[in-house]
CSV table of C-alpha atoms in Angstrom, one decimal:
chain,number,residue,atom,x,y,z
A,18,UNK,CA,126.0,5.4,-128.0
A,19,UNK,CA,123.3,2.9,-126.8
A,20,UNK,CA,125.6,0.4,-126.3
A,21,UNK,CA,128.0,2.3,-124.5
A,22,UNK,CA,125.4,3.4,-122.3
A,23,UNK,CA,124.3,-0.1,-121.2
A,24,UNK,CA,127.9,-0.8,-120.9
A,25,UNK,CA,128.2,2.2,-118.6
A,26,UNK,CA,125.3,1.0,-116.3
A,27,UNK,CA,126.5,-2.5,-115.9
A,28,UNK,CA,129.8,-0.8,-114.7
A,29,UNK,CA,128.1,1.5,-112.3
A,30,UNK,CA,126.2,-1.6,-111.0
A,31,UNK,CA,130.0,-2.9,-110.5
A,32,UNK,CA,130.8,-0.3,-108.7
A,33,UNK,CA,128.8,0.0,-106.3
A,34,UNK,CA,129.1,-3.9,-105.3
A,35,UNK,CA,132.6,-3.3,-104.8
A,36,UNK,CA,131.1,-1.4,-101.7
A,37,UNK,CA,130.8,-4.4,-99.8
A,38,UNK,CA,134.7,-4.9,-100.0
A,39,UNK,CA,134.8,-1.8,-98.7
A,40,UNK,CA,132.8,-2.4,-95.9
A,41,UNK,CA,134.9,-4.8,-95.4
A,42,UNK,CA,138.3,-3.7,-95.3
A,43,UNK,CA,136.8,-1.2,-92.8
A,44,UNK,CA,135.5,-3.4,-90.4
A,45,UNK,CA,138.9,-5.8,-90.9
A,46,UNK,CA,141.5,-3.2,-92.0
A,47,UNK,CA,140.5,0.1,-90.3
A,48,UNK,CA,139.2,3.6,-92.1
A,49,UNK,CA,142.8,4.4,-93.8
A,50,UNK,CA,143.3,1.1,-95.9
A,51,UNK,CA,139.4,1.4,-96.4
A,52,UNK,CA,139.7,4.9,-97.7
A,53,UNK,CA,142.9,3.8,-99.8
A,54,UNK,CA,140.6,1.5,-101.3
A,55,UNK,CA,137.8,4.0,-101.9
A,56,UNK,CA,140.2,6.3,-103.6
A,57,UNK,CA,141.8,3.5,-105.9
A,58,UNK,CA,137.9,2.9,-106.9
A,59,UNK,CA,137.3,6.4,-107.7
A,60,UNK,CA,140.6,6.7,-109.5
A,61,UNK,CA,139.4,3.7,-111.7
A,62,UNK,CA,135.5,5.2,-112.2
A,63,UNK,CA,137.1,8.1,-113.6
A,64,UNK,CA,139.6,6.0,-115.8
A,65,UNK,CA,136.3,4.1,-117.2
A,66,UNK,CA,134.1,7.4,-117.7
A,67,UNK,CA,137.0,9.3,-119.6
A,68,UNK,CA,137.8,6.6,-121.8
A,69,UNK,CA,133.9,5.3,-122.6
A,70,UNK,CA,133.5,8.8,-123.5
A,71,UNK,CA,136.6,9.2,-125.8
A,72,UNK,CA,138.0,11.9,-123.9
A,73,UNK,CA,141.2,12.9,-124.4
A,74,UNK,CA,143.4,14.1,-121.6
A,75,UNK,CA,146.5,15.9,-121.6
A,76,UNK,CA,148.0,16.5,-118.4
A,77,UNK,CA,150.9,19.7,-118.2
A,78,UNK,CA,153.0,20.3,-114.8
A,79,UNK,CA,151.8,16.7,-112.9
A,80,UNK,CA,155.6,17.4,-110.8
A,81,UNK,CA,153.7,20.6,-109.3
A,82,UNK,CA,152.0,18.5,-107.1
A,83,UNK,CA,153.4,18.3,-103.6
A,84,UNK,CA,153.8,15.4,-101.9
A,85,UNK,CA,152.1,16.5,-98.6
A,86,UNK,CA,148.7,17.3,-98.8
A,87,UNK,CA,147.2,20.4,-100.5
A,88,UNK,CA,144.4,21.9,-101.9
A,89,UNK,CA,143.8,22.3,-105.5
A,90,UNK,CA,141.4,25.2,-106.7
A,91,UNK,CA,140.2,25.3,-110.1
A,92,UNK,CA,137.8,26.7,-112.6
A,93,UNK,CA,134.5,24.3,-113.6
A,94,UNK,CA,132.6,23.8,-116.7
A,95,UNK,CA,131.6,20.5,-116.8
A,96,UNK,CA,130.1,17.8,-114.7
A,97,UNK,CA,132.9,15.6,-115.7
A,98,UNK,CA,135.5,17.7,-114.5
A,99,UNK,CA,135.8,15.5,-111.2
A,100,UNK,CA,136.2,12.3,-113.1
A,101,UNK,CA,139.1,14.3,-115.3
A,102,UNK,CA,141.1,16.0,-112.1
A,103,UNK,CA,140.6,12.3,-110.1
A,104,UNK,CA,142.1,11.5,-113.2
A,105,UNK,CA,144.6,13.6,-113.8
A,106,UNK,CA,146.0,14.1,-110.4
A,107,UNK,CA,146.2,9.8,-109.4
A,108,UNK,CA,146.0,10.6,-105.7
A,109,UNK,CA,143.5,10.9,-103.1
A,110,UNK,CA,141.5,14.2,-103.1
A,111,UNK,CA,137.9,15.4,-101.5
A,112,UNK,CA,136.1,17.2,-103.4
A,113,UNK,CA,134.5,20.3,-101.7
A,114,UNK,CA,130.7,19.9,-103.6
A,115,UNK,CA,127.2,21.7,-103.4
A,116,UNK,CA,124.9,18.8,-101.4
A,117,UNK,CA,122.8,17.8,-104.7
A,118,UNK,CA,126.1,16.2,-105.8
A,119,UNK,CA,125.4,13.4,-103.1
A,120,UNK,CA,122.0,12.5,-104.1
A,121,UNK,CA,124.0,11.1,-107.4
A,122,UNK,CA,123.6,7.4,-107.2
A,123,UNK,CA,126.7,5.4,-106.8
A,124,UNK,CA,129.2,8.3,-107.1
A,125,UNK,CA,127.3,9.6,-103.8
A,126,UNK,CA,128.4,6.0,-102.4
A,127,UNK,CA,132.2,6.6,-103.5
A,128,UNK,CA,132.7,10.3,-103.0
A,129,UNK,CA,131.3,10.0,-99.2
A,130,UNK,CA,133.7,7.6,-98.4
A,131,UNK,CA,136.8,9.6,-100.3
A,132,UNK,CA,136.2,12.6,-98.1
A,133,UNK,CA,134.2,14.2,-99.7
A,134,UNK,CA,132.4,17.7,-98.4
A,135,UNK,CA,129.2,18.4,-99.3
A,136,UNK,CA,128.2,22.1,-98.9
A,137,UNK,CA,125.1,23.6,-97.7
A,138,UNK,CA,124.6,26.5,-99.7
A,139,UNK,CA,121.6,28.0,-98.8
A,140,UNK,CA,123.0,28.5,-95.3
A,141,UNK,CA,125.6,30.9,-94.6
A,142,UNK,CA,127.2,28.6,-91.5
A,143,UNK,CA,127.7,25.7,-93.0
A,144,UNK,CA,130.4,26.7,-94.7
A,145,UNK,CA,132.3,26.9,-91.5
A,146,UNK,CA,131.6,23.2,-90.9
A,147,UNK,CA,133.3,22.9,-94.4
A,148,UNK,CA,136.2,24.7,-93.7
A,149,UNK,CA,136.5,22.7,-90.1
A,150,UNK,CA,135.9,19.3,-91.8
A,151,UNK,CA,138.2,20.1,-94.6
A,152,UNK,CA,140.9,21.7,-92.5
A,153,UNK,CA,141.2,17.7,-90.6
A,154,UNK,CA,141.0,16.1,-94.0
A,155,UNK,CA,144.2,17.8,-94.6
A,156,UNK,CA,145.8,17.4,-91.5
A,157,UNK,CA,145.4,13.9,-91.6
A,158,UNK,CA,147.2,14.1,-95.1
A,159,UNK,CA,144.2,14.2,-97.6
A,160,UNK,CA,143.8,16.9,-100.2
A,161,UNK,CA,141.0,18.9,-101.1
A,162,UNK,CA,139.5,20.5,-103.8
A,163,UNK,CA,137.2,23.0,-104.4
A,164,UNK,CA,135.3,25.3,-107.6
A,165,UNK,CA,135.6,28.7,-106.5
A,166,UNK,CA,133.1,29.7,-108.7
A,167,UNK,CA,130.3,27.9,-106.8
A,168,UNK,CA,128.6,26.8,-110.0
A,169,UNK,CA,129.5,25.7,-113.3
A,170,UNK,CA,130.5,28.3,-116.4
A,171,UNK,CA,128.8,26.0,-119.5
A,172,UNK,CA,131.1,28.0,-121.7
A,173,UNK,CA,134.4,27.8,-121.1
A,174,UNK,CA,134.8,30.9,-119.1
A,175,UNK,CA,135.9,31.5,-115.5
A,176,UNK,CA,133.1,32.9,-113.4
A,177,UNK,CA,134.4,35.3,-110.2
A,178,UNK,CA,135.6,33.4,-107.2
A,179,UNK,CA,133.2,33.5,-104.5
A,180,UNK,CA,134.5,35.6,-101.5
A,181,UNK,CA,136.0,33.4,-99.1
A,182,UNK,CA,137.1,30.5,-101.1
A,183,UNK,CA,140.7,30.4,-100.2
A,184,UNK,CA,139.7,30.0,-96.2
A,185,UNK,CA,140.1,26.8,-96.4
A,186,UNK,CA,143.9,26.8,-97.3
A,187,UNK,CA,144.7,29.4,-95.5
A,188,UNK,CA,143.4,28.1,-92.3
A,189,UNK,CA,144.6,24.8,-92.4
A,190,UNK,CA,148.5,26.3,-94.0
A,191,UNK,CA,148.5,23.7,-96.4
A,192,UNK,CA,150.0,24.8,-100.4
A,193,UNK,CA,147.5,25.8,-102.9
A,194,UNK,CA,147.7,24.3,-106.3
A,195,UNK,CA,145.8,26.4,-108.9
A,196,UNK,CA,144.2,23.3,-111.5
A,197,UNK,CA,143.6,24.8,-115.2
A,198,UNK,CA,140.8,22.6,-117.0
A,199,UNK,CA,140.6,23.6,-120.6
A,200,UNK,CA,137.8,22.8,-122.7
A,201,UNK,CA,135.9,19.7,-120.3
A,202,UNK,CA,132.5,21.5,-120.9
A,203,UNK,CA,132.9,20.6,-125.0
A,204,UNK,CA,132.3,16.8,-124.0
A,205,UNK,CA,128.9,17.5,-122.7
A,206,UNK,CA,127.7,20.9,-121.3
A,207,UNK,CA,128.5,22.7,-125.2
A,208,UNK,CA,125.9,19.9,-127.0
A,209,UNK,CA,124.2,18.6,-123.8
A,210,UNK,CA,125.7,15.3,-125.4
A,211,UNK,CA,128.6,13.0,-124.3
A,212,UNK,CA,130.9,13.4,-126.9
A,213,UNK,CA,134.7,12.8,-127.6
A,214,UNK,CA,137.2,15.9,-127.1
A,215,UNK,CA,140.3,16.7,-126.1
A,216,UNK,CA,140.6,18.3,-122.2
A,217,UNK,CA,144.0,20.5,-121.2
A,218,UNK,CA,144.7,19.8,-117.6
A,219,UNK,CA,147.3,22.5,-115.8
A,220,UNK,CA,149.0,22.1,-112.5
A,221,UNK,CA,150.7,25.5,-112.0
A,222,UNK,CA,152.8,25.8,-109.3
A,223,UNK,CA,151.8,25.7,-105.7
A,224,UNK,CA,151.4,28.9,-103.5
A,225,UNK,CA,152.3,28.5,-100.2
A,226,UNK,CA,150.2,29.9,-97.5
A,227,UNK,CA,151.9,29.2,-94.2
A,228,UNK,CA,153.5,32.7,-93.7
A,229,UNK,CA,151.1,34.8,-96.4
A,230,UNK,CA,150.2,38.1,-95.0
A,231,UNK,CA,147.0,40.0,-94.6
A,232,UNK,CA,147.6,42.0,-98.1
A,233,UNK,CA,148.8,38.8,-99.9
A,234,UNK,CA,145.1,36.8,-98.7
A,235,UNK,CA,143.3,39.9,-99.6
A,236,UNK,CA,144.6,39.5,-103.5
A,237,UNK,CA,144.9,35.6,-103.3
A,238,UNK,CA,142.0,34.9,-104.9
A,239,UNK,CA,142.1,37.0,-107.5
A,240,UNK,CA,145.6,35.9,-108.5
A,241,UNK,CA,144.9,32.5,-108.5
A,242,UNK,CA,141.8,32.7,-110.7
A,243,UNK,CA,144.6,34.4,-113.2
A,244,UNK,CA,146.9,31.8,-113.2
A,245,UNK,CA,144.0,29.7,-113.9
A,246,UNK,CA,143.0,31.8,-116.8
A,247,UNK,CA,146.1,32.2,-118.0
A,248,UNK,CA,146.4,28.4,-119.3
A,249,UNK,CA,142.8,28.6,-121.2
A,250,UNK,CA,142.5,28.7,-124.5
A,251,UNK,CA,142.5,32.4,-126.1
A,252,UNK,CA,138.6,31.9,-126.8
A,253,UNK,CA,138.4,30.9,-123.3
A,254,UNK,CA,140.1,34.3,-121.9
A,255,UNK,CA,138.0,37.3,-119.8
């Protein structure tokens, strides 16, 4: 595990030189070939992580995803679960993230630049910058993502969904995708040890919101935490 650890650093070190190329392409390419470039880094990150770890991922109902932009809500038990749904998914996504998730060094660097959202939330109003911010992110064609639990479940379990968390979908009209991820917390948050397992990825199908009515948005969140559930593992089940 040492070994893999040095081996882990001198990547991360890696990474975050390829910055400068990103920089670059920026200032010679323009933001969208720059962001491409960001997301094909992140997608690579997560490749490296997964595999250095020995996890195993198995991906169910990838043809789910739309091919315009959307926003994928799921449940979270792991800090690795945005290396496995990068991952998994092989597009572009922003993650919607509490703020401490950008004092990470490097992935801060990376997920800034792949529009990400970081989220204030000890103050009530920030989430309306989020839903502003993330409404243009997917208006320009980017995808988001958030946790609607707010925090993570260490057990496998899916916390409630904080109220609100579907605003973001809803305002901007884009498709939901509800994102299953079974059993990410047993490669870390179970032992507090990086350890090989085998992670159950779900994309259900997506729920439109464009025309959804006022009774419809008042159960949406609820339903799509149980289509969420409903791919866990029976152990996993509340």
């Amino acid at each position: 595990m040492l070994i893999k650890g040095i081996k882990y650093s001198f990547y991360m070190i890696f990474a975050r030189l390829k910055g400068l190329k990103y920089e670059h392409i920026k200032k010679t390419k323009g933001i969208e070939a720059a962001t491409e470039y960001a997301t094909k880094s992140i997608y690579l990150w997560s490749k490296f992580t997964i595999n250095i770890i020995g996890m195993n991922i198995k991906i169910v109902g990838k043809e789910n995803i739309p091919k315009d932009a959307c926003v994928f809500v799921g449940n979270h038990t792991s800090i690795l679960d945005i290396p496995v749904i990068f991952y998994s998914a092989d597009r572009h996504i922003g993650f919607i993230s509490k703020k401490e998730v950008l004092k990470v060094p490097v992935l801060s660097y990376w997920l800034e630049r792949g529009k990400c959202i970081a989220l204030d939330r000890q103050n009530p109003r920030d989430g309306v910058r989020m839903i502003n911010e993330g409404v243009k992110n997917l208006k320009e064609g980017y995808s988001m993502m958030i946790f609607p639990e707010g925090t993570r479940s260490l057990d496998g379990k899916t916390l409630p969904f904080k109220k609100g968390s579907m605003k973001l979908a809803i305002k901007a009209k884009a498709p939901i995708v509800p994102v299953t991820i079974d059993s990410s917390f047993t490669s870390f948050e179970k032992n507090n040890k990086f350890k090989p397992s085998t992670v159950i990825v779900t994309f259900h199908k997506a729920i439109e919101t464009a025309n959804i009515t006022k009774d419809e948005e008042k159960d949406l969140a609820e339903n799509v935490r149980n289509i969420i559930i409903s791919s866990l593992r029976d152990e996993y089940k509340n």
